[in-house]
Amino acid sequence: MKFGGTSVGDVAAFERVIHAVSTQIEKRPVVIVSAMTGVTDALLGAFDIARKGDFGDACVTLEPHFERHSEVSNYFIANGTPNAFDDELEFARGELSDLLMRVSRRSLPLALLKDAIVSYGEQLSSRVLTEVLREKGIAARQVDARRLIVTDDEYGAAQPIWDETEELVKLELEPLLAANEVPVMGGFIAANRGGETTTLGRGGSDYSAALVAAALRANELQIWTDVTGVMTCDPRICVDARTIPVLSYEEAAELAYFGAKVLHPKTIKPAVDHAIPVRVCNTFEPEQRGTMVLASSGEAPNKIKSIAHKKNITILRITSARKLGSYGFMSALFQVFERFRTVIDVISTSEVSVALTLDNADALDTIVAEVERLGTVEVESGYCVVCVVGDGLRESTGLASSVFSTIQDTNISLISHGASRVNLTFVVKEGVAADVIKRLHKEFF
Ligand code: ADP
Ligand code: ASP
Ligand code: MG
């Protein structure tokens, strides 16, 4: 059972988590928890302030968040009983202050310090949740995720090392489960082989949960969040978005990748590999079934299931006479992106040009300088990728025509279709994206 930040935002949210865990206690759950809402952002904010040298200010910005943790623990843990969380919070406050001081003095590599700092969100949420569950009579036991999930050294977006992780998860958690204890661990955080704290990338708690579920060959992976499952569209854009009862892994992976934030893009993989069903459910409506993600949706193909989108997209157009009738051009181009560890999302080519999209523009200037050796480069920012997903879309007739005729007065900057069986992807200006999505949603749902 993985509970996202919105499921552990305040006292009322903790009540809902207690309810969800206690009603499934006989299924022997493992609980994975994200940082309380806003805490990861606050820790990253404090890191930035400290980096600019304002160490004191950085610490001050965290105080309201410490206070939120205390409020929860004081609410559930009766006055007069020893509250182990208070001591834990005092330690965390001291350690964070020390780490932020190191940031301002640059006394250790910043990437390492950043992950160490941001990890306190999940360290604290898992601790407070453990104490609260215990207070409610559940035999909860906090487990440090950093002792279980082993990753490479890519701070901020570390890759788990599967064999080692699988072994450690089994070794640590199976005895607890056998003793009817409920392990509670923070998502998102891990450690490299040297024991330094790493993180799995934003939204990474889903990934932690999938790794643990896969290692234990769980019967089910439950992702508890603030919406009822994966919906036909981001409910923040279309208020009439509906829950999709069943999705195939392939559909879910495309949706997750192209912006349906409800599932982390990598979540799916460990679960797929071990054929573990994933359920996405709502802590606010626990009786609703939510969405089941299964190996195959078992439904008739040619049906649009959902519309995902991703904003803040940059388009790069490279034109070169060298590409004409030659091989090796694409390889040279891709090597640039490999060198700067930048992922290409959508790509489309003609005889003399290539257009591609990036959502991470961190290394943009350097990439453009390198790519200019291959041809002329145009850079356009402020775009949105829209991705229409459904099993069997590639084989269906008339789909592209109905999508594009619905939005026929909109300029489409790039189209990709046919690479996967399940999606049709195109790029529009960010300013028109919400309107485009609403119109498509109205037409197809
Ligand atoms: P958590 O804190 O539980 O991990 P997230 O904020 O990461 O929650 O993901 C849940 C959010 O994902 C929802 O509140 C919703 O706004 C957004 N979202 C985007 N696309 C979809 C979609 N297709 N279906 C459901 N939710 C979506
Ligand atoms: N707390 C982390 C984040 O905000 C991980 C997560 O919530 O999944 O990105
Ligand atoms: Mg999330």
Coordinates of C-alpha atoms and ligand atoms in Angstrom, one line a residue, residues 2-7 34 37 203 205-206 223-236 242 244 255 259-263 306-309, ligand 1:
K2 CA 1.6 3.2 -1.1
F3 CA 0.2 6.5 0.2
G4 CA 1.1 9.7 -1.7
G5 CA 1.8 13.1 -0.3
T6 CA -1.8 14.2 -0.5
S7 CA -2.8 11.1 1.5
S34 CA 5.6 9.8 0.6
T37 CA 2.3 17.4 0.9
G203 CA 7.1 11.2 -7.8
S205 CA 7.5 6.8 -4.2
D206 CA 5.4 4.8 -6.6
I223 CA -1.3 3.2 -5.1
W224 CA -3.5 5.3 -2.8
T225 CA -3.9 8.9 -3.9
D226 CA -6.3 11.9 -4.0
V227 CA -8.3 10.8 -7.1
T228 CA -10.3 7.7 -7.9
G229 CA -7.8 5.9 -10.1
V230 CA -6.4 6.7 -13.5
M231 CA -9.0 8.9 -15.3
T232 CA -9.9 9.7 -18.8
C233 CA -8.0 13.0 -18.5
D234 CA -6.3 15.0 -15.7
P235 CA -9.3 16.0 -13.5
R236 CA -7.7 19.4 -13.0
R242 CA -14.1 9.6 -15.4
I244 CA -11.0 4.1 -16.1
L255 CA -0.1 7.5 -19.9
G259 CA 2.2 13.3 -18.0
A260 CA -0.6 11.4 -16.2
K261 CA 1.1 12.3 -12.9
V262 CA -1.1 9.8 -11.0
L263 CA 1.4 7.0 -11.7
S306 CA -7.4 8.5 -21.9
I307 CA -5.8 11.8 -22.8
A308 CA -2.5 12.7 -21.1
H309 CA -0.4 15.8 -21.5
Ligands
ADP1 P1 0.4 11.5 -4.9 O1 0.8 12.6 -4.0 O2 -0.7 10.6 -4.4 O3 1.5 10.7 -5.5 P2 0.2 12.9 -7.4 O4 -0.1 14.4 -7.3 O5 1.5 12.5 -7.8 O6 -0.4 12.2 -6.1 O7 -0.9 12.3 -8.5 C1 -2.2 12.5 -8.4 C2 -2.7 13.7 -9.3 O8 -2.4 13.3 -10.7 C3 -4.1 13.9 -9.3 O9 -4.5 14.8 -8.3 C4 -4.4 14.5 -10.7 O10 -4.5 15.9 -10.7 C5 -3.2 14.2 -11.5 N1 -3.5 13.5 -12.8 C6 -3.0 13.8 -14.0 N2 -3.5 13.0 -15.0 C7 -4.4 12.2 -14.4 C8 -5.2 11.1 -14.9 N3 -5.3 10.8 -16.2 N4 -5.9 10.5 -13.9 C9 -5.9 10.8 -12.6 N5 -5.1 11.8 -12.1 C10 -4.4 12.5 -13.0

